[in-house]
XYZ file of C-alpha atoms in Angstrom:
657
model
C 116.541 48.154 -9.934
C 113.771 47.765 -12.533
C 114.741 46.174 -15.798
C 113.847 47.922 -19.134
C 113.736 46.610 -22.788
C 116.579 47.256 -25.112
C 114.400 48.895 -27.792
C 113.726 52.499 -26.985
C 109.981 52.346 -27.637
C 108.126 55.019 -25.772
C 105.479 52.713 -24.442
C 108.063 50.242 -23.259
C 110.136 52.949 -21.679
C 107.394 54.810 -19.868
C 105.581 51.895 -18.300
C 108.470 50.151 -16.660
C 109.921 53.449 -15.501
C 106.643 54.855 -14.167
C 106.328 52.314 -11.317
C 109.823 52.605 -9.896
C 109.826 56.356 -10.225
C 106.349 56.763 -8.735
C 107.104 54.553 -5.703
C 110.198 56.398 -4.511
C 108.468 59.661 -5.263
C 105.666 58.505 -2.945
C 108.184 57.845 -0.194
C 109.958 61.159 -0.562
C 106.773 63.095 -0.987
C 107.838 65.187 1.943
C 109.170 68.575 1.367
C 112.650 67.235 0.791
C 113.631 67.801 -2.863
C 115.241 64.936 -4.779
C 118.253 65.853 -6.758
C 118.602 63.467 -9.743
C 121.341 65.385 -11.361
C 120.991 65.962 -15.105
C 117.491 65.226 -16.398
C 117.441 62.022 -18.488
C 115.265 61.844 -21.569
C 114.407 59.126 -24.002
C 116.642 60.686 -26.554
C 119.660 59.998 -24.432
C 119.086 56.270 -24.411
C 117.871 53.652 -22.016
C 121.084 53.408 -20.031
C 121.010 57.024 -19.126
C 117.386 56.866 -18.130
C 117.944 53.775 -16.043
C 120.870 55.415 -14.293
C 118.810 58.464 -13.451
C 116.064 56.335 -11.984
C 118.583 54.409 -9.888
C 120.070 57.650 -8.589
C 116.661 59.014 -7.634
C 115.676 55.851 -5.793
C 118.972 55.715 -3.899
C 118.685 59.285 -2.763
C 115.102 58.740 -1.627
C 116.146 55.722 0.422
C 119.014 57.682 1.970
C 116.632 60.464 2.941
C 114.536 58.018 4.998
C 117.230 58.107 7.735
C 117.224 61.880 8.061
C 115.427 63.363 11.207
C 111.996 64.774 10.818
C 112.079 68.519 10.474
C 110.922 70.320 13.675
C 108.283 73.051 13.641
C 109.657 76.509 14.028
C 109.355 77.869 17.668
C 108.492 81.436 18.481
C 111.629 83.438 19.220
C 112.354 83.983 22.953
C 111.979 87.585 24.125
C 115.202 89.416 24.599
C 116.118 89.939 28.330
C 115.335 93.389 29.676
C 118.365 95.363 30.798
C 118.841 95.785 34.608
C 117.638 99.210 35.840
C 120.465 101.480 36.654
C 120.732 102.341 40.403
C 119.526 105.745 41.386
C 122.392 108.104 41.912
C 123.228 108.499 45.621
C 123.580 112.015 46.945
C 127.100 112.999 47.659
C 128.114 113.283 51.295
C 128.247 116.895 52.405
C 131.625 118.575 52.291
C 131.596 118.779 56.109
C 131.040 116.372 59.021
C 128.453 117.181 61.700
C 127.560 116.337 65.318
C 123.967 117.109 66.318
C 121.739 116.399 69.347
C 119.148 113.675 68.795
C 116.098 113.231 71.052
C 114.795 109.696 71.609
C 111.907 110.199 74.017
C 113.397 111.110 77.405
C 116.905 110.218 76.189
C 119.364 112.443 74.335
C 122.327 111.236 72.302
C 124.957 112.641 69.944
C 124.201 111.959 66.266
C 127.200 111.782 63.912
C 127.141 112.429 60.137
C 130.502 111.982 58.339
C 131.324 114.268 55.428
C 133.321 113.724 52.250
C 136.930 112.791 52.756
C 136.389 112.422 56.517
C 139.700 111.468 58.170
C 139.873 107.949 59.581
C 140.780 109.326 63.014
C 137.455 111.184 63.180
C 135.506 108.071 62.218
C 137.195 106.102 64.998
C 136.500 108.787 67.598
C 132.870 109.182 66.467
C 132.280 105.530 67.416
C 133.168 106.467 71.016
C 130.659 109.306 71.381
C 128.007 107.032 72.946
C 130.498 105.132 75.104
C 130.978 106.856 78.499
C 134.282 106.335 80.246
C 135.566 106.589 83.799
C 136.750 110.127 83.029
C 133.405 111.065 81.408
C 130.810 108.829 83.102
C 127.633 110.422 81.746
C 128.502 111.489 78.178
C 131.816 111.200 76.369
C 132.393 114.865 75.658
C 136.151 114.223 75.783
C 135.933 112.252 72.533
C 134.100 115.169 70.917
C 136.757 117.661 72.021
C 139.433 115.401 70.526
C 137.443 115.271 67.268
C 137.382 119.057 67.125
C 141.154 119.159 67.595
C 141.876 116.565 64.897
C 139.451 118.169 62.430
C 141.287 121.453 62.854
C 144.659 119.801 62.302
C 143.457 117.923 59.192
C 141.678 120.996 57.862
C 138.426 119.063 57.719
C 135.204 121.000 58.238
C 133.407 119.757 61.414
C 130.158 121.397 62.511
C 128.908 120.945 66.101
C 125.397 122.228 66.824
C 125.084 124.735 69.651
C 122.485 122.447 71.294
C 125.237 119.855 71.723
C 127.406 122.176 73.808
C 124.431 123.253 75.941
C 123.575 119.601 76.584
C 127.140 118.696 77.526
C 127.637 121.680 79.845
C 125.890 120.241 82.978
C 127.921 117.017 82.824
C 131.145 118.990 82.426
C 130.159 121.334 85.280
C 129.554 118.312 87.514
C 133.051 116.985 86.865
C 134.535 120.413 87.451
C 132.764 120.766 90.823
C 134.092 117.365 91.891
C 137.610 118.403 90.912
C 137.397 121.759 92.700
C 136.004 120.331 95.938
C 138.576 117.534 95.976
C 141.282 120.161 95.552
C 139.914 122.623 98.086
C 138.697 120.052 100.622
C 141.107 117.114 100.563
C 139.874 116.024 104.011
C 136.417 115.399 102.562
C 133.557 115.496 105.122
C 136.016 116.465 107.863
C 137.262 119.518 105.945
C 137.284 122.714 108.062
C 135.843 124.585 105.084
C 132.738 122.387 105.347
C 132.376 122.053 109.104
C 132.727 125.820 109.520
C 129.608 126.381 107.418
C 127.256 125.076 110.128
C 127.217 125.656 113.852
C 126.580 122.041 114.908
C 128.899 119.086 114.250
C 128.156 117.066 111.126
C 128.391 113.303 111.215
C 130.569 111.820 108.504
C 127.670 110.595 106.387
C 125.960 113.982 106.718
C 129.050 115.739 105.422
C 129.190 113.206 102.595
C 125.552 113.969 101.766
C 126.253 117.709 101.581
C 129.304 117.143 99.364
C 127.325 114.791 97.122
C 124.536 117.339 96.647
C 127.061 120.061 95.821
C 128.981 117.891 93.352
C 125.875 116.552 91.611
C 124.355 120.016 91.391
C 120.853 118.617 90.872
C 119.936 115.496 92.860
C 117.506 113.597 95.086
C 118.320 113.009 98.767
C 116.383 109.894 99.784
C 118.016 108.755 103.030
C 116.120 106.886 105.714
C 114.126 108.897 108.223
C 116.217 110.035 111.156
C 119.489 110.477 109.257
C 119.245 114.261 109.258
C 118.079 115.039 105.738
C 117.254 118.654 106.650
C 120.714 119.073 108.190
C 122.328 117.753 104.996
C 120.205 120.035 102.831
C 121.158 123.092 104.913
C 124.855 122.187 104.738
C 124.592 121.687 100.963
C 122.993 125.123 100.480
C 125.740 126.758 102.508
C 128.424 124.876 100.569
C 126.970 125.886 97.196
C 126.828 129.516 98.290
C 130.388 129.531 99.617
C 132.109 127.621 96.813
C 129.996 128.220 93.697
C 128.239 131.546 94.246
C 124.697 130.139 94.645
C 123.611 132.969 96.932
C 119.856 132.964 96.370
C 118.111 129.890 97.752
C 114.456 128.878 97.813
C 112.870 126.095 99.869
C 109.431 124.778 98.866
C 107.898 122.671 101.628
C 104.515 121.702 103.096
C 103.053 124.548 105.108
C 103.419 122.621 108.366
C 107.169 122.150 107.797
C 108.055 125.795 107.101
C 108.472 126.674 110.787
C 110.728 123.631 111.239
C 112.869 124.790 108.310
C 113.141 128.303 109.745
C 114.215 126.910 113.129
C 116.771 124.549 111.586
C 118.233 127.234 109.336
C 118.614 129.625 112.260
C 120.079 126.934 114.546
C 122.542 125.544 111.979
C 123.707 128.747 110.275
C 122.897 131.638 112.606
C 121.193 133.314 109.618
C 117.592 134.357 109.200
C 114.948 132.846 106.972
C 112.086 134.683 105.295
C 108.794 132.798 105.313
C 106.979 134.293 102.332
C 103.308 134.807 102.992
C 102.567 136.900 99.925
C 103.863 137.957 96.529
C 105.081 141.161 98.166
C 107.479 139.169 100.353
C 108.895 137.382 97.311
C 109.242 140.653 95.399
C 111.116 142.208 98.309
C 113.499 139.260 98.372
C 114.035 139.613 94.625
C 114.898 143.283 94.990
C 117.331 142.678 97.845
C 120.999 142.368 97.022
C 122.182 138.791 96.678
C 124.893 137.684 99.107
C 125.996 134.591 101.040
C 124.289 136.111 104.075
C 120.965 136.660 102.302
C 117.909 135.214 104.072
C 116.661 131.806 102.976
C 113.304 132.176 101.187
C 110.658 129.724 102.435
C 107.378 129.123 100.612
C 104.506 126.654 100.943
C 104.718 124.391 97.916
C 100.944 124.492 97.423
C 101.196 128.133 96.359
C 103.446 127.353 93.416
C 100.985 125.618 91.098
C 97.801 127.547 91.871
C 98.942 131.169 91.949
C 100.321 132.544 88.687
C 101.513 135.785 90.292
C 103.479 133.774 92.851
C 105.257 131.856 90.107
C 106.032 135.078 88.222
C 107.494 136.612 91.396
C 109.655 133.527 91.975
C 110.931 133.708 88.406
C 111.923 137.302 89.055
C 113.630 136.196 92.284
C 115.645 133.762 90.090
C 116.911 131.389 92.794
C 120.291 129.782 92.226
C 119.307 126.807 94.400
C 115.868 125.278 94.866
C 115.032 122.671 97.516
C 111.749 120.770 97.386
C 110.813 119.098 100.658
C 107.790 116.843 100.939
C 105.301 115.621 103.498
C 105.860 112.516 105.619
C 102.630 111.279 104.066
C 103.524 109.884 100.636
C 99.956 110.482 99.418
C 100.486 114.229 99.880
C 103.743 114.397 97.958
C 103.862 117.377 95.559
C 105.449 115.082 92.962
C 102.052 113.501 92.370
C 100.788 116.879 91.115
C 101.641 117.433 87.435
C 100.785 121.157 87.703
C 103.344 121.534 90.480
C 106.023 119.774 88.438
C 105.267 121.920 85.385
C 105.491 125.150 87.386
C 108.662 123.997 89.104
C 110.321 123.312 85.752
C 110.191 127.048 84.978
C 112.552 127.735 87.904
C 115.603 126.580 86.010
C 118.419 127.474 88.389
C 121.656 125.484 88.195
C 121.208 123.747 91.571
C 118.280 121.642 92.733
C 117.638 119.221 95.585
C 114.583 117.046 96.187
C 114.273 115.767 99.766
C 112.298 112.500 99.778
C 110.597 111.750 103.090
C 109.394 108.212 102.317
C 111.192 105.363 100.500
C 111.372 106.196 96.797
C 111.722 102.581 95.673
C 108.031 101.941 96.391
C 106.871 105.199 94.758
C 107.690 104.877 91.038
C 105.498 107.787 89.926
C 106.953 110.245 92.438
C 110.492 108.998 91.773
C 110.124 109.557 88.041
C 108.851 113.109 88.604
C 111.795 113.884 90.896
C 114.306 112.549 88.374
C 112.693 114.436 85.498
C 113.205 117.620 87.479
C 116.776 117.091 88.672
C 117.861 115.667 85.286
C 116.243 118.416 83.257
C 119.047 118.132 80.684
C 118.121 114.476 80.002
C 121.587 113.117 80.697
C 120.196 109.629 81.229
C 118.314 109.326 84.542
C 114.934 108.420 83.010
C 116.568 106.180 80.414
C 118.243 104.149 83.165
C 115.053 104.100 85.230
C 113.075 102.658 82.316
C 115.779 100.208 81.274
C 115.969 98.756 84.805
C 112.256 98.812 85.609
C 112.254 95.062 86.353
C 115.710 94.947 87.976
C 116.235 94.470 91.725
C 115.901 97.600 93.845
C 119.593 97.709 94.749
C 120.605 97.580 91.080
C 118.202 100.382 90.156
C 119.387 102.644 92.967
C 123.016 102.047 92.077
C 122.383 102.913 88.418
C 120.756 106.193 89.494
C 123.811 107.126 91.564
C 124.657 110.321 89.618
C 121.248 111.760 90.538
C 120.056 109.991 93.708
C 121.559 109.335 97.154
C 119.778 106.644 99.174
C 121.255 105.401 102.453
C 119.622 103.294 105.129
C 120.233 103.343 108.850
C 121.818 99.930 108.528
C 124.415 101.365 106.155
C 125.502 104.100 108.591
C 124.692 102.224 111.782
C 128.150 102.701 113.263
C 127.756 106.454 113.025
C 124.414 106.477 114.855
C 123.935 106.465 118.628
C 123.225 103.032 120.032
C 119.623 102.046 120.650
C 118.504 99.402 123.101
C 115.372 97.680 121.838
C 113.348 95.174 123.805
C 110.187 93.155 123.285
C 107.956 93.301 126.355
C 105.429 90.412 126.201
C 101.977 90.994 127.640
C 99.428 88.234 128.371
C 95.818 88.722 127.305
C 93.390 88.661 130.190
C 90.752 85.969 130.568
C 88.055 88.092 128.925
C 90.073 89.022 125.833
C 91.509 85.601 124.932
C 88.282 83.933 123.675
C 87.332 87.105 121.783
C 90.731 87.222 120.102
C 90.621 83.582 119.051
C 87.069 83.861 117.694
C 87.937 86.917 115.633
C 91.102 85.262 114.340
C 89.049 82.254 113.187
C 86.719 84.597 111.239
C 89.723 86.193 109.530
C 91.175 82.792 108.593
C 87.881 81.769 106.955
C 87.731 85.037 105.004
C 91.293 84.570 103.767
C 90.640 80.972 102.690
C 87.501 82.029 100.810
C 89.425 84.779 99.039
C 92.235 82.409 98.086
C 89.743 80.086 96.423
C 87.835 82.724 94.474
C 90.163 85.758 94.391
C 87.019 87.810 95.084
C 86.072 89.900 98.089
C 82.961 92.061 97.959
C 83.007 95.524 99.479
C 80.608 94.377 102.177
C 82.834 91.412 103.064
C 85.852 93.710 102.987
C 84.244 96.061 105.481
C 83.378 93.180 107.783
C 86.910 91.799 107.517
C 88.528 95.152 108.297
C 86.145 95.701 111.194
C 87.002 92.281 112.645
C 90.697 92.908 112.166
C 90.445 96.322 113.796
C 88.610 94.871 116.798
C 91.159 92.064 117.126
C 94.141 94.425 117.063
C 92.540 96.930 119.401
C 91.660 94.115 121.797
C 95.353 93.249 122.077
C 95.919 96.653 123.727
C 93.339 96.119 126.476
C 95.709 94.228 128.765
C 98.678 96.511 128.161
C 97.665 99.457 130.346
C 99.021 98.014 133.579
C 102.275 96.847 131.948
C 102.730 100.280 130.348
C 102.379 102.089 133.635
C 104.921 99.757 135.254
C 107.357 100.385 132.406
C 106.889 104.140 132.645
C 107.569 104.188 136.353
C 110.813 102.279 135.765
C 111.977 104.648 133.028
C 111.000 107.799 134.893
C 113.140 106.740 137.821
C 116.005 108.313 135.856
C 115.679 112.053 136.674
C 116.178 113.517 133.192
C 114.413 110.772 131.224
C 111.375 111.524 129.094
C 109.156 108.967 127.369
C 107.076 109.148 124.208
C 104.284 106.555 123.967
C 103.109 105.794 120.409
C 99.884 104.092 119.356
C 97.728 103.850 116.259
C 94.527 104.033 118.237
C 93.129 107.141 119.938
C 90.959 104.898 122.141
C 94.011 103.121 123.541
C 95.767 106.397 124.322
C 92.663 107.787 126.014
C 92.427 104.674 128.197
C 96.120 105.016 129.088
C 95.686 108.719 129.838
C 92.870 107.974 132.270
C 94.987 105.338 134.025
C 97.986 107.698 134.278
C 95.799 110.424 135.749
C 94.442 107.978 138.286
C 98.014 107.028 139.279
C 99.033 110.695 139.515
C 101.561 110.549 136.657
C 101.739 113.862 134.811
C 101.599 113.572 131.051
C 100.753 115.416 127.845
C 98.797 114.166 124.828
C 99.334 115.317 121.254
C 95.842 115.377 119.746
C 95.362 114.381 116.113
C 93.699 117.704 115.266
C 96.334 120.032 116.711
C 99.008 121.635 114.563
C 100.956 124.832 114.127
C 101.638 126.946 117.220
C 99.532 124.789 119.559
C 101.508 121.704 118.574
C 104.844 123.451 119.041
C 103.718 124.690 122.483
C 102.891 121.136 123.567
C 106.234 119.798 122.340
C 108.089 122.679 124.007
C 106.320 121.992 127.313
C 107.234 118.317 127.108
C 110.865 119.131 126.384
C 111.355 121.899 128.926
C 108.865 121.395 131.775
C 110.480 119.067 134.346
C 107.026 117.954 135.483
C 105.833 116.888 132.023
C 107.928 113.853 131.144
C 105.421 111.633 129.318
C 103.988 112.426 125.878
C 101.210 110.349 124.304
C 101.363 110.523 120.526
C 98.956 109.014 117.989
C 100.212 108.050 114.532
C 97.487 110.199 112.995
C 98.752 113.360 114.721
C 100.510 115.966 112.542
C 103.741 114.630 111.035
C 107.235 115.916 111.392
C 109.907 115.639 114.042
C 109.060 116.361 117.674
C 112.233 118.413 118.084
C 113.590 116.333 120.981
C 117.242 116.684 119.980
C 118.517 117.640 123.433
C 116.187 115.478 125.512
C 117.026 112.038 126.887
C 113.991 110.359 125.403
C 112.825 106.753 125.463
C 110.206 105.265 123.128
C 107.391 102.943 124.098
C 105.300 101.325 121.349
C 101.864 100.467 122.686
C 101.114 98.509 119.487
C 102.830 97.379 116.302
C 101.989 99.057 112.962
C 101.585 96.800 109.942
C 103.663 99.056 107.729
C 107.383 98.991 108.695
C 107.697 102.523 107.295
C 105.275 103.761 109.964
C 107.353 102.117 112.679
C 110.477 103.815 111.276
C 108.615 107.115 111.164
C 107.777 106.859 114.871
C 111.430 106.304 115.662
C 112.608 109.160 113.452
C 110.245 111.623 115.138
C 112.191 111.163 118.358
C 115.578 109.684 117.492
C 117.703 112.324 115.823
C 121.015 111.520 114.179
C 123.004 113.981 116.320
C 121.964 112.532 119.672
C 124.735 111.105 121.810
C 122.822 108.989 124.333
C 121.420 105.505 124.106
C 117.755 105.391 123.203
C 115.693 102.753 125.034
C 112.915 101.375 122.834
C 110.243 99.054 124.221
C 107.698 97.148 122.111
C 104.652 95.931 124.038
C 103.458 92.772 122.300
C 100.487 90.619 123.253
C 101.651 86.995 123.510
C 100.238 84.244 121.285
C 98.242 86.716 119.164
C 98.100 88.049 115.646
C 100.263 90.950 116.855
C 103.054 88.568 117.895
C 102.921 86.907 114.462
C 103.214 90.379 112.892
C 106.393 91.110 114.867
C 107.961 87.818 113.753
C 106.967 88.418 110.116
C 108.408 91.936 110.077
C 111.646 90.719 111.617
C 112.003 88.141 108.837
C 113.718 89.557 105.733
C 111.695 87.433 103.300
C 108.324 88.266 104.865
C 108.907 91.963 105.534
C 108.328 92.996 101.914
C 104.680 91.890 102.156
C 103.991 94.740 104.572
C 105.897 97.628 102.918
C 103.492 100.357 101.838
C 100.384 98.771 103.382
C 97.716 101.069 104.734
C 97.486 101.355 108.482
C 95.776 103.334 111.178
C 92.757 105.355 110.119
C 93.353 104.638 106.429
C 92.582 100.967 107.090
C 88.901 101.839 106.878
C 89.168 102.664 103.158
C 88.014 100.275 100.445
C 90.753 98.387 98.660
C 90.776 97.010 95.145
C 93.000 95.596 92.456
C 96.673 95.320 93.306
C 96.250 96.943 96.749
C 93.649 94.373 97.768
C 95.901 91.602 96.450
C 98.820 92.849 98.555
C 96.671 93.300 101.641
C 95.193 89.806 101.453
C 98.600 88.280 100.730
C 100.035 89.932 103.844
C 97.052 88.773 105.860
C 97.580 85.223 104.570
C 101.166 85.336 105.850
C 100.010 86.504 109.270
C 97.249 83.962 109.834
C 99.376 81.138 108.472
C 97.186 80.170 105.525
C 99.486 78.959 102.705
C 98.833 80.529 99.320
């Protein structure tokens, strides 16, 4: 506190007071106001003034402890309100089942309506879950939904396309039920066996029943199991049990006569081989009946002649059978125009007869399945889903549309065959030539393995060397063949078919047989039709003509030797196992009752002997499936085909990959 004089002189009062007042004022010169209470003046006396100054100083000192005022911050923006969700459309007042297309697959699409009963929602979840009772599509769940919707008075709309899609699957189940009821004995049922004049083996009856139950299917059994017989029995069964009285068979031109003969022999009925539109029109105008003639037509006419297709549409066949050539490269299923024209013949029953293994022909198999599963009940979907699966798994999954049985599977139902390997030694002149050619092939394979490249010129040289090597193996077989023939022909009613890939080998054998005075016939590669049938008939019926020489390049098809006691002699070994099976099937028919002697002449210690061992080995056999052989071996190879060919050759010559 500052002292002041007792006298209230103005000078004395102001001076002492000015310092203390000014100093605190300096300290509190901030914006904080100083409240000194009542203003003191000189008139009030020195004590009052002194007290006022003391109060002001004390308040200023107290204010020093107060926090510094903070600058004012800009106000934060107010949060924006969340946008309101867009209003969702109300579910329709009805539930709906529609047909949805997903590429080649069809499925039932479900849309629930307002106030849909819980029972319907539960059943809708089962629509795409086939059951044992409904193995293709669960139409039973849909029928139950219709019933519940009616009971609950809930509107349920089912598109007409849905019922049309479900109908084939339901018809299939109904046919199975009817045939099981009417034919409880199965393949042995009198109702089935009475439809054909010759006895059916059990598996053949099963094939006919399968085709009738499936309605639209592929028959892909091994050669020699009687596929034509099964197809004929199926057509008769469909006509007798399901009213399919008009039938059409589309086949290669060279197989039409065989079909006519088989139809006549198995049914006692006639067949009409249509040679013109007029023939088809006449068949269309004739009254349909179970005894109506079978209409036969060359499949080549279907895609190229519009008037032929129009006449067939007017004929409106209930059943259509598509047969194919023994040569897979000539299959009609490789022709998109044929498939498109065939799709317009939309009868309820269809059968594709596959003449070569379908598992190695993905393009043809897909075309067949697209035709028989025209309703898209799942065949193509399963085929695509299992594209990388093992063959057995794929074939099993396609069971509703495809029947594929091997001879091994039905071996006990087939007549016994007696197969033998007859070794033949190369003569002194052929041995060094064989070994030199084999060494050239080994070098070519090793060079290819290192570079994975083989020029066309080198390929031609390799094929030429290989051809010469294989043909050379036959040179020493003529004498052994004649000895074998004389042994077989000692049985009075025995006939022998000699197969070879090479015309030169058969000509050499023919000359030797003539020299020995052994009568024989040769089936030239350029003979077909009536001339071919005359040769086969002479071989089968003429007691003097008991040897037939047949080249693999001769016209395909069976030789019709059902009633002959025929042996088979293989002069050489084809690379492709399918070609070996085809030879056998041309002679060995499923309804024969006698043992079939089969002799393989094999040159010892040669590439041919290695081929026989490789084909007999399960792991190695797959390398040779589908390989070119015979005359086709002269063609250029490339890409995957060249890779497969060289891989097979590596296996044969023993060069590890």
